[in-house]
Amino acid sequence: MTPPDLEALRRHAIEVLAQAGVPSPEADADLLIGHVLGFSRGQVQAKALIRSAVDAEQILAITEAIERRSLREPVQHITGLAPFRLLELAVGPGVFVPRPETEFVVQFAIDALQATASPEPLAVDLGSGSGAIALAMATEVPHSRVVAVENSPAALPWTRRNVQRYGDDRVRLVFADLADALPELDGAVDVVASNPPYIPLGAVPRDPEVRLFDPEAALYSGEDGLDAVRALSRTALRLLRPGGALVIEHGELQAASIAAILRADGFTAVDAHRDLLGRDRATTARR
């Protein structure tokens, strides 16, 4: 029996993923095939057009990757990598996979850091997970110093791995809870940024990729989803210098509640920001 060429293999992979209900079967098939073969998505499509040969070992690896994705395991867990702005972060079981929404949110933190008059502005990422926010700030504002705070023993190895790769000795990783982190920096921080857990305990996510594979500690936060935000607000108020900036990612229906929490704690200039889909996904405030 003649082994399938890349075009046939790709077509079958797309069909399997589509039947499994994967939202983007073609893109995911190309990403997983490309991961196995060392190709970009465009190269996969070009090689498929000319019906490039694929050896038995590659066919087996692609088939296994597609089967895992058909069970709704995130692409990022299968490849071990999550693209985020200028970075390619290591991720896997135990750590929250960074999303495109956070790429939008972190821009507010980067802008605030760049606008700081200090020659060496200081930023803190509370609940760092993969290190996405901390490392985006550090790499895109190279004169900054950043502290990444994480309290999950399962996530910490991923944070450490990414900080070692991209931190450039300017990112310090601290194992601590965001509620009482970094008392030695009280009143000294220019920007606090966070993507805290914000899903209410009773609101189970629809997507299997989130429900089955993201760590619960990174998803759920009390009956209304705002317990972590309450702690975050108090910690940020303590850490920030007067005029310092706070940036929070949150659910699209939470902006008003978060604004009320921040104002009650004493923050000013509280503003919600809409993403490209018109959803309120970020709130900024000033100490």
PDB file of C-alpha atoms in Angstrom:
ATOM      1  CA  MET A   1       0.000   0.000   0.000  1.00  0.00           C
ATOM      2  CA  THR A   2       1.387   3.381  -0.985  1.00  0.00           C
ATOM      3  CA  PRO A   3       1.844   5.660   2.064  1.00  0.00           C
ATOM      4  CA  PRO A   4      -0.159   8.899   1.977  1.00  0.00           C
ATOM      5  CA  ASP A   5       1.530  12.023   0.668  1.00  0.00           C
ATOM      6  CA  LEU A   6       1.344  15.299   2.553  1.00  0.00           C
ATOM      7  CA  GLU A   7      -1.766  16.485   0.716  1.00  0.00           C
ATOM      8  CA  ALA A   8      -3.725  13.364   1.650  1.00  0.00           C
ATOM      9  CA  LEU A   9      -2.407  13.413   5.197  1.00  0.00           C
ATOM     10  CA  ARG A  10      -3.341  17.082   5.624  1.00  0.00           C
ATOM     11  CA  ARG A  11      -6.830  16.548   4.164  1.00  0.00           C
ATOM     12  CA  HIS A  12      -7.456  13.619   6.509  1.00  0.00           C
ATOM     13  CA  ALA A  13      -6.189  15.602   9.514  1.00  0.00           C
ATOM     14  CA  ILE A  14      -8.564  18.475   8.752  1.00  0.00           C
ATOM     15  CA  GLU A  15     -11.485  16.050   8.443  1.00  0.00           C
ATOM     16  CA  VAL A  16     -10.677  14.374  11.765  1.00  0.00           C
ATOM     17  CA  LEU A  17     -10.435  17.680  13.603  1.00  0.00           C
ATOM     18  CA  ALA A  18     -13.595  19.055  11.995  1.00  0.00           C
ATOM     19  CA  GLN A  19     -15.543  15.948  13.009  1.00  0.00           C
ATOM     20  CA  ALA A  20     -14.232  16.352  16.570  1.00  0.00           C
ATOM     21  CA  GLY A  21     -15.651  19.875  16.726  1.00  0.00           C
ATOM     22  CA  VAL A  22     -12.316  21.659  16.833  1.00  0.00           C
ATOM     23  CA  PRO A  23     -13.071  25.338  16.055  1.00  0.00           C
ATOM     24  CA  SER A  24     -10.224  25.851  13.553  1.00  0.00           C
ATOM     25  CA  PRO A  25      -9.463  22.459  12.020  1.00  0.00           C
ATOM     26  CA  GLU A  26      -7.448  23.663   9.033  1.00  0.00           C
ATOM     27  CA  ALA A  27      -5.234  26.018  11.006  1.00  0.00           C
ATOM     28  CA  ASP A  28      -4.654  23.449  13.744  1.00  0.00           C
ATOM     29  CA  ALA A  29      -3.852  20.697  11.243  1.00  0.00           C
ATOM     30  CA  ASP A  30      -1.298  22.919   9.551  1.00  0.00           C
ATOM     31  CA  LEU A  31       0.271  23.941  12.885  1.00  0.00           C
ATOM     32  CA  LEU A  32       0.594  20.360  14.105  1.00  0.00           C
ATOM     33  CA  ILE A  33       1.890  19.007  10.801  1.00  0.00           C
ATOM     34  CA  GLY A  34       4.321  21.908  10.656  1.00  0.00           C
ATOM     35  CA  HIS A  35       5.472  21.198  14.205  1.00  0.00           C
ATOM     36  CA  VAL A  36       6.322  17.600  13.309  1.00  0.00           C
ATOM     37  CA  LEU A  37       7.978  18.449   9.984  1.00  0.00           C
ATOM     38  CA  GLY A  38       9.657  21.709  11.033  1.00  0.00           C
ATOM     39  CA  PHE A  39       7.601  23.791   8.578  1.00  0.00           C
ATOM     40  CA  SER A  40       5.592  26.990   8.854  1.00  0.00           C
ATOM     41  CA  ARG A  41       1.877  26.906   8.028  1.00  0.00           C
ATOM     42  CA  GLY A  42       2.612  28.363   4.604  1.00  0.00           C
ATOM     43  CA  GLN A  43       5.254  25.748   3.929  1.00  0.00           C
ATOM     44  CA  VAL A  44       2.866  22.956   4.929  1.00  0.00           C
ATOM     45  CA  GLN A  45       0.285  24.251   2.464  1.00  0.00           C
ATOM     46  CA  ALA A  46       2.884  24.660  -0.290  1.00  0.00           C
ATOM     47  CA  LYS A  47       4.322  21.175   0.250  1.00  0.00           C
ATOM     48  CA  ALA A  48       0.817  19.710   0.273  1.00  0.00           C
ATOM     49  CA  LEU A  49       0.092  21.286  -3.114  1.00  0.00           C
ATOM     50  CA  ILE A  50       2.994  19.436  -4.679  1.00  0.00           C
ATOM     51  CA  ARG A  51       2.108  16.226  -2.788  1.00  0.00           C
ATOM     52  CA  SER A  52       5.429  15.963  -0.954  1.00  0.00           C
ATOM     53  CA  ALA A  53       6.339  12.570   0.430  1.00  0.00           C
ATOM     54  CA  VAL A  54       6.125  11.885   4.172  1.00  0.00           C
ATOM     55  CA  ASP A  55       8.020   9.010   5.780  1.00  0.00           C
ATOM     56  CA  ALA A  56       6.482   6.440   8.120  1.00  0.00           C
ATOM     57  CA  GLU A  57       7.911   7.986  11.289  1.00  0.00           C
ATOM     58  CA  GLN A  58       6.540  11.413  10.374  1.00  0.00           C
ATOM     59  CA  ILE A  59       3.127   9.942   9.527  1.00  0.00           C
ATOM     60  CA  LEU A  60       2.991   8.280  12.954  1.00  0.00           C
ATOM     61  CA  ALA A  61       3.984  11.492  14.767  1.00  0.00           C
ATOM     62  CA  ILE A  62       1.431  13.567  12.827  1.00  0.00           C
ATOM     63  CA  THR A  63      -1.305  10.999  13.411  1.00  0.00           C
ATOM     64  CA  GLU A  64      -0.613  11.007  17.163  1.00  0.00           C
ATOM     65  CA  ALA A  65      -0.645  14.804  17.310  1.00  0.00           C
ATOM     66  CA  ILE A  66      -3.935  14.998  15.411  1.00  0.00           C
ATOM     67  CA  GLU A  67      -5.486  12.353  17.656  1.00  0.00           C
ATOM     68  CA  ARG A  68      -4.501  14.334  20.757  1.00  0.00           C
ATOM     69  CA  ARG A  69      -5.998  17.494  19.281  1.00  0.00           C
ATOM     70  CA  SER A  70      -9.193  15.638  18.354  1.00  0.00           C
ATOM     71  CA  LEU A  71      -9.586  14.942  22.090  1.00  0.00           C
ATOM     72  CA  ARG A  72      -9.445  18.742  22.489  1.00  0.00           C
ATOM     73  CA  GLU A  73      -6.003  18.893  24.034  1.00  0.00           C
ATOM     74  CA  PRO A  74      -4.722  22.415  23.265  1.00  0.00           C
ATOM     75  CA  VAL A  75      -2.369  22.780  20.328  1.00  0.00           C
ATOM     76  CA  GLN A  76       0.060  24.536  22.666  1.00  0.00           C
ATOM     77  CA  HIS A  77       0.266  21.487  24.943  1.00  0.00           C
ATOM     78  CA  ILE A  78       0.994  19.238  21.981  1.00  0.00           C
ATOM     79  CA  THR A  79       3.715  21.485  20.570  1.00  0.00           C
ATOM     80  CA  GLY A  80       4.910  22.667  23.986  1.00  0.00           C
ATOM     81  CA  LEU A  81       4.943  26.245  22.734  1.00  0.00           C
ATOM     82  CA  ALA A  82       2.626  29.262  22.848  1.00  0.00           C
ATOM     83  CA  PRO A  83       3.371  32.290  20.631  1.00  0.00           C
ATOM     84  CA  PHE A  84       2.847  35.539  22.562  1.00  0.00           C
ATOM     85  CA  ARG A  85       3.661  38.894  20.974  1.00  0.00           C
ATOM     86  CA  LEU A  86       7.429  38.693  20.238  1.00  0.00           C
ATOM     87  CA  LEU A  87       7.923  35.553  22.320  1.00  0.00           C
ATOM     88  CA  GLU A  88       7.501  31.795  21.995  1.00  0.00           C
ATOM     89  CA  LEU A  89       6.741  30.552  25.491  1.00  0.00           C
ATOM     90  CA  ALA A  90       7.117  27.032  26.831  1.00  0.00           C
ATOM     91  CA  VAL A  91       3.800  25.730  28.181  1.00  0.00           C
ATOM     92  CA  GLY A  92       2.210  22.471  29.203  1.00  0.00           C
ATOM     93  CA  PRO A  93       0.118  20.794  31.901  1.00  0.00           C
ATOM     94  CA  GLY A  94      -0.098  22.873  35.054  1.00  0.00           C
ATOM     95  CA  VAL A  95       0.181  26.321  33.505  1.00  0.00           C
ATOM     96  CA  PHE A  96      -2.420  28.583  31.914  1.00  0.00           C
ATOM     97  CA  VAL A  97      -1.914  28.927  28.158  1.00  0.00           C
ATOM     98  CA  PRO A  98      -1.623  32.652  27.265  1.00  0.00           C
ATOM     99  CA  ARG A  99      -4.356  33.933  24.954  1.00  0.00           C
ATOM    100  CA  PRO A 100      -4.509  36.625  22.266  1.00  0.00           C
ATOM    101  CA  GLU A 101      -6.661  38.720  24.632  1.00  0.00           C
ATOM    102  CA  THR A 102      -3.684  39.075  26.954  1.00  0.00           C
ATOM    103  CA  GLU A 103      -1.540  40.356  24.085  1.00  0.00           C
ATOM    104  CA  PHE A 104      -4.040  43.227  23.854  1.00  0.00           C
ATOM    105  CA  VAL A 105      -4.099  43.813  27.613  1.00  0.00           C
ATOM    106  CA  VAL A 106      -0.343  43.839  28.125  1.00  0.00           C
ATOM    107  CA  GLN A 107       0.010  46.723  25.675  1.00  0.00           C
ATOM    108  CA  PHE A 108      -1.460  49.032  28.333  1.00  0.00           C
ATOM    109  CA  ALA A 109       1.226  47.936  30.782  1.00  0.00           C
ATOM    110  CA  ILE A 110       3.946  48.408  28.176  1.00  0.00           C
ATOM    111  CA  ASP A 111       2.648  51.879  27.341  1.00  0.00           C
ATOM    112  CA  ALA A 112       2.595  52.825  31.028  1.00  0.00           C
ATOM    113  CA  LEU A 113       6.157  51.577  31.512  1.00  0.00           C
ATOM    114  CA  GLN A 114       7.399  53.468  28.470  1.00  0.00           C
ATOM    115  CA  ALA A 115       5.740  56.655  29.744  1.00  0.00           C
ATOM    116  CA  THR A 116       7.459  56.417  33.130  1.00  0.00           C
ATOM    117  CA  ALA A 117      10.104  59.076  33.665  1.00  0.00           C
ATOM    118  CA  SER A 118      12.377  56.740  35.622  1.00  0.00           C
ATOM    119  CA  PRO A 119      15.479  55.551  33.712  1.00  0.00           C
ATOM    120  CA  GLU A 120      14.813  52.055  35.110  1.00  0.00           C
ATOM    121  CA  PRO A 121      11.057  51.653  35.694  1.00  0.00           C
ATOM    122  CA  LEU A 122       9.907  48.782  37.896  1.00  0.00           C
ATOM    123  CA  ALA A 123       6.975  46.519  36.993  1.00  0.00           C
ATOM    124  CA  VAL A 124       5.311  43.603  38.763  1.00  0.00           C
ATOM    125  CA  ASP A 125       3.286  40.802  37.159  1.00  0.00           C
ATOM    126  CA  LEU A 126       1.034  39.256  39.820  1.00  0.00           C
ATOM    127  CA  GLY A 127       0.043  35.661  39.040  1.00  0.00           C
ATOM    128  CA  SER A 128       2.542  35.307  36.235  1.00  0.00           C
ATOM    129  CA  GLY A 129       1.792  31.752  35.025  1.00  0.00           C
ATOM    130  CA  SER A 130       3.859  31.222  31.890  1.00  0.00           C
ATOM    131  CA  GLY A 131       5.521  34.600  32.445  1.00  0.00           C
ATOM    132  CA  ALA A 132       3.797  36.075  29.398  1.00  0.00           C
ATOM    133  CA  ILE A 133       3.003  39.517  30.830  1.00  0.00           C
ATOM    134  CA  ALA A 134       6.262  39.884  32.734  1.00  0.00           C
ATOM    135  CA  LEU A 135       8.396  38.869  29.772  1.00  0.00           C
ATOM    136  CA  ALA A 136       6.476  40.992  27.268  1.00  0.00           C
ATOM    137  CA  MET A 137       7.097  44.027  29.470  1.00  0.00           C
ATOM    138  CA  ALA A 138      10.767  43.168  29.902  1.00  0.00           C
ATOM    139  CA  THR A 139      11.490  42.457  26.243  1.00  0.00           C
ATOM    140  CA  GLU A 140       9.520  45.394  24.846  1.00  0.00           C
ATOM    141  CA  VAL A 141      10.693  47.918  27.444  1.00  0.00           C
ATOM    142  CA  PRO A 142      14.340  46.848  27.703  1.00  0.00           C
ATOM    143  CA  HIS A 143      15.319  49.520  30.250  1.00  0.00           C
ATOM    144  CA  SER A 144      12.746  48.183  32.736  1.00  0.00           C
ATOM    145  CA  ARG A 145      13.077  45.785  35.663  1.00  0.00           C
ATOM    146  CA  VAL A 146      10.292  43.260  36.225  1.00  0.00           C
ATOM    147  CA  VAL A 147       9.241  40.955  39.058  1.00  0.00           C
ATOM    148  CA  ALA A 148       7.128  37.916  38.164  1.00  0.00           C
ATOM    149  CA  VAL A 149       5.066  36.537  41.061  1.00  0.00           C
ATOM    150  CA  GLU A 150       3.596  33.023  40.901  1.00  0.00           C
ATOM    151  CA  ASN A 151       2.179  30.806  43.662  1.00  0.00           C
ATOM    152  CA  SER A 152       1.432  27.533  41.850  1.00  0.00           C
ATOM    153  CA  PRO A 153       4.012  24.731  42.261  1.00  0.00           C
ATOM    154  CA  ALA A 154       2.714  23.240  38.994  1.00  0.00           C
ATOM    155  CA  ALA A 155       3.061  26.474  37.022  1.00  0.00           C
ATOM    156  CA  LEU A 156       6.354  27.630  38.518  1.00  0.00           C
ATOM    157  CA  PRO A 157       8.650  25.363  36.440  1.00  0.00           C
ATOM    158  CA  TRP A 158       7.131  26.840  33.273  1.00  0.00           C
ATOM    159  CA  THR A 159       7.538  30.393  34.588  1.00  0.00           C
ATOM    160  CA  ARG A 160      11.156  29.670  35.509  1.00  0.00           C
ATOM    161  CA  ARG A 161      11.930  28.107  32.146  1.00  0.00           C
ATOM    162  CA  ASN A 162      10.594  31.105  30.229  1.00  0.00           C
ATOM    163  CA  VAL A 163      12.235  33.640  32.536  1.00  0.00           C
ATOM    164  CA  GLN A 164      15.570  31.874  32.060  1.00  0.00           C
ATOM    165  CA  ARG A 165      15.153  32.058  28.288  1.00  0.00           C
ATOM    166  CA  TYR A 166      13.865  35.616  27.907  1.00  0.00           C
ATOM    167  CA  GLY A 167      14.409  37.413  31.208  1.00  0.00           C
ATOM    168  CA  ASP A 168      17.873  38.775  30.404  1.00  0.00           C
ATOM    169  CA  ASP A 169      18.661  38.955  34.159  1.00  0.00           C
ATOM    170  CA  ARG A 170      16.137  41.803  34.482  1.00  0.00           C
ATOM    171  CA  VAL A 171      13.192  39.589  35.413  1.00  0.00           C
ATOM    172  CA  ARG A 172      13.124  38.246  38.962  1.00  0.00           C
ATOM    173  CA  LEU A 173      10.849  35.303  39.724  1.00  0.00           C
ATOM    174  CA  VAL A 174       9.271  35.158  43.194  1.00  0.00           C
ATOM    175  CA  PHE A 175       7.176  32.301  44.580  1.00  0.00           C
ATOM    176  CA  ALA A 176       4.429  34.048  46.557  1.00  0.00           C
ATOM    177  CA  ASP A 177       0.700  34.637  46.723  1.00  0.00           C
ATOM    178  CA  LEU A 178      -0.469  37.832  45.064  1.00  0.00           C
ATOM    179  CA  ALA A 179      -2.331  38.816  48.243  1.00  0.00           C
ATOM    180  CA  ASP A 180       0.831  39.400  50.289  1.00  0.00           C
ATOM    181  CA  ALA A 181       3.665  39.504  47.756  1.00  0.00           C
ATOM    182  CA  LEU A 182       6.718  41.743  47.805  1.00  0.00           C
ATOM    183  CA  PRO A 183       6.324  43.871  50.961  1.00  0.00           C
ATOM    184  CA  GLU A 184       9.889  45.072  50.410  1.00  0.00           C
ATOM    185  CA  LEU A 185       8.688  46.910  47.278  1.00  0.00           C
ATOM    186  CA  ASP A 186       5.808  48.816  48.907  1.00  0.00           C
ATOM    187  CA  GLY A 187       5.451  52.233  47.305  1.00  0.00           C
ATOM    188  CA  ALA A 188       8.261  51.612  44.803  1.00  0.00           C
ATOM    189  CA  VAL A 189       6.549  50.015  41.778  1.00  0.00           C
ATOM    190  CA  ASP A 190       5.676  51.937  38.606  1.00  0.00           C
ATOM    191  CA  VAL A 191       3.343  49.383  36.975  1.00  0.00           C
ATOM    192  CA  VAL A 192       1.410  46.416  38.341  1.00  0.00           C
ATOM    193  CA  ALA A 193      -0.146  44.129  35.714  1.00  0.00           C
ATOM    194  CA  SER A 194      -2.128  40.946  36.120  1.00  0.00           C
ATOM    195  CA  ASN A 195      -4.323  38.405  34.386  1.00  0.00           C
ATOM    196  CA  PRO A 196      -5.887  36.984  37.554  1.00  0.00           C
ATOM    197  CA  PRO A 197      -8.413  34.151  37.741  1.00  0.00           C
ATOM    198  CA  TYR A 198     -11.836  35.710  37.227  1.00  0.00           C
ATOM    199  CA  ILE A 199     -14.379  32.979  36.434  1.00  0.00           C
ATOM    200  CA  PRO A 200     -17.172  32.508  39.030  1.00  0.00           C
ATOM    201  CA  LEU A 201     -17.126  29.082  40.655  1.00  0.00           C
ATOM    202  CA  GLY A 202     -20.456  28.103  39.106  1.00  0.00           C
ATOM    203  CA  ALA A 203     -19.608  29.214  35.567  1.00  0.00           C
ATOM    204  CA  VAL A 204     -17.975  26.205  33.920  1.00  0.00           C
ATOM    205  CA  PRO A 205     -16.231  27.192  30.655  1.00  0.00           C
ATOM    206  CA  ARG A 206     -17.798  25.769  27.495  1.00  0.00           C
ATOM    207  CA  ASP A 207     -14.535  25.092  25.664  1.00  0.00           C
ATOM    208  CA  PRO A 208     -13.056  21.674  26.542  1.00  0.00           C
ATOM    209  CA  GLU A 209      -9.569  23.114  26.040  1.00  0.00           C
ATOM    210  CA  VAL A 210     -10.185  25.439  28.989  1.00  0.00           C
ATOM    211  CA  ARG A 211     -12.397  23.202  31.111  1.00  0.00           C
ATOM    212  CA  LEU A 212     -10.217  20.095  30.864  1.00  0.00           C
ATOM    213  CA  PHE A 213      -6.689  21.401  30.501  1.00  0.00           C
ATOM    214  CA  ASP A 214      -6.215  24.836  32.088  1.00  0.00           C
ATOM    215  CA  PRO A 215      -5.433  24.687  35.816  1.00  0.00           C
ATOM    216  CA  GLU A 216      -8.430  25.514  37.996  1.00  0.00           C
ATOM    217  CA  ALA A 217      -6.373  27.890  40.130  1.00  0.00           C
ATOM    218  CA  ALA A 218      -5.860  30.077  37.052  1.00  0.00           C
ATOM    219  CA  LEU A 219      -9.569  30.094  36.173  1.00  0.00           C
ATOM    220  CA  TYR A 220     -11.861  30.309  39.197  1.00  0.00           C
ATOM    221  CA  SER A 221     -12.014  32.964  41.908  1.00  0.00           C
ATOM    222  CA  GLY A 222     -14.909  32.825  44.324  1.00  0.00           C
ATOM    223  CA  GLU A 223     -18.662  32.994  43.877  1.00  0.00           C
ATOM    224  CA  ASP A 224     -18.578  36.124  41.700  1.00  0.00           C
ATOM    225  CA  GLY A 225     -15.151  35.512  40.142  1.00  0.00           C
ATOM    226  CA  LEU A 226     -13.661  38.609  41.755  1.00  0.00           C
ATOM    227  CA  ASP A 227     -11.932  37.342  44.908  1.00  0.00           C
ATOM    228  CA  ALA A 228      -8.508  37.522  43.269  1.00  0.00           C
ATOM    229  CA  VAL A 229      -9.257  40.989  41.894  1.00  0.00           C
ATOM    230  CA  ARG A 230     -10.089  42.214  45.410  1.00  0.00           C
ATOM    231  CA  ALA A 231      -6.763  40.906  46.705  1.00  0.00           C
ATOM    232  CA  LEU A 232      -4.975  42.237  43.633  1.00  0.00           C
ATOM    233  CA  SER A 233      -6.411  45.718  44.162  1.00  0.00           C
ATOM    234  CA  ARG A 234      -5.180  45.873  47.759  1.00  0.00           C
ATOM    235  CA  THR A 235      -1.733  44.550  46.850  1.00  0.00           C
ATOM    236  CA  ALA A 236      -1.357  46.927  43.910  1.00  0.00           C
ATOM    237  CA  LEU A 237      -2.385  49.864  46.099  1.00  0.00           C
ATOM    238  CA  ARG A 238       0.369  48.886  48.519  1.00  0.00           C
ATOM    239  CA  LEU A 239       3.047  48.293  45.888  1.00  0.00           C
ATOM    240  CA  LEU A 240       2.507  51.225  43.536  1.00  0.00           C
ATOM    241  CA  ARG A 241       4.127  54.596  43.949  1.00  0.00           C
ATOM    242  CA  PRO A 242       1.801  57.616  43.774  1.00  0.00           C
ATOM    243  CA  GLY A 243       0.757  57.938  40.129  1.00  0.00           C
ATOM    244  CA  GLY A 244       1.707  54.333  39.358  1.00  0.00           C
ATOM    245  CA  ALA A 245      -0.437  52.323  36.946  1.00  0.00           C
ATOM    246  CA  LEU A 246      -2.508  49.180  37.434  1.00  0.00           C
ATOM    247  CA  VAL A 247      -3.542  46.989  34.480  1.00  0.00           C
ATOM    248  CA  ILE A 248      -5.994  44.098  34.917  1.00  0.00           C
ATOM    249  CA  GLU A 249      -7.386  41.599  32.430  1.00  0.00           C
ATOM    250  CA  HIS A 250     -10.934  40.419  33.151  1.00  0.00           C
ATOM    251  CA  GLY A 251     -14.133  38.988  31.723  1.00  0.00           C
ATOM    252  CA  GLU A 252     -16.171  41.124  29.373  1.00  0.00           C
ATOM    253  CA  LEU A 253     -19.045  41.617  31.850  1.00  0.00           C
ATOM    254  CA  GLN A 254     -16.891  42.495  34.869  1.00  0.00           C
ATOM    255  CA  ALA A 255     -15.681  46.015  34.092  1.00  0.00           C
ATOM    256  CA  ALA A 256     -18.273  47.841  36.209  1.00  0.00           C
ATOM    257  CA  SER A 257     -17.759  45.594  39.247  1.00  0.00           C
ATOM    258  CA  ILE A 258     -13.985  45.896  39.010  1.00  0.00           C
ATOM    259  CA  ALA A 259     -14.197  49.669  38.647  1.00  0.00           C
ATOM    260  CA  ALA A 260     -16.266  49.785  41.849  1.00  0.00           C
ATOM    261  CA  ILE A 261     -13.683  47.682  43.727  1.00  0.00           C
ATOM    262  CA  LEU A 262     -10.790  49.846  42.549  1.00  0.00           C
ATOM    263  CA  ARG A 263     -12.498  53.146  43.323  1.00  0.00           C
ATOM    264  CA  ALA A 264     -13.516  51.933  46.778  1.00  0.00           C
ATOM    265  CA  ASP A 265      -9.880  51.063  47.495  1.00  0.00           C
ATOM    266  CA  GLY A 266      -8.741  54.529  46.435  1.00  0.00           C
ATOM    267  CA  PHE A 267      -7.653  54.171  42.826  1.00  0.00           C
ATOM    268  CA  THR A 268      -8.312  57.009  40.403  1.00  0.00           C
ATOM    269  CA  ALA A 269      -8.544  57.336  36.613  1.00  0.00           C
ATOM    270  CA  VAL A 270     -10.285  53.964  36.392  1.00  0.00           C
ATOM    271  CA  ASP A 271     -11.009  53.111  32.749  1.00  0.00           C
ATOM    272  CA  ALA A 272     -12.271  50.028  30.923  1.00  0.00           C
ATOM    273  CA  HIS A 273     -10.860  49.214  27.490  1.00  0.00           C
ATOM    274  CA  ARG A 274     -12.484  47.271  24.666  1.00  0.00           C
ATOM    275  CA  ASP A 275     -10.668  44.756  22.515  1.00  0.00           C
ATOM    276  CA  LEU A 276     -10.994  44.505  18.736  1.00  0.00           C
ATOM    277  CA  LEU A 277     -14.282  42.638  19.146  1.00  0.00           C
ATOM    278  CA  GLY A 278     -15.744  45.458  21.237  1.00  0.00           C
ATOM    279  CA  ARG A 279     -15.552  43.557  24.540  1.00  0.00           C
ATOM    280  CA  ASP A 280     -14.441  45.161  27.809  1.00  0.00           C
ATOM    281  CA  ARG A 281     -11.379  43.023  28.569  1.00  0.00           C
ATOM    282  CA  ALA A 282      -8.968  45.371  30.353  1.00  0.00           C
ATOM    283  CA  THR A 283      -9.186  47.948  33.127  1.00  0.00           C
ATOM    284  CA  THR A 284      -6.494  50.477  33.937  1.00  0.00           C
ATOM    285  CA  ALA A 285      -6.243  52.710  37.002  1.00  0.00           C
ATOM    286  CA  ARG A 286      -3.836  55.045  38.778  1.00  0.00           C
ATOM    287  CA  ARG A 287      -2.625  54.939  42.383  1.00  0.00           C
TER     288      ARG A 287
END
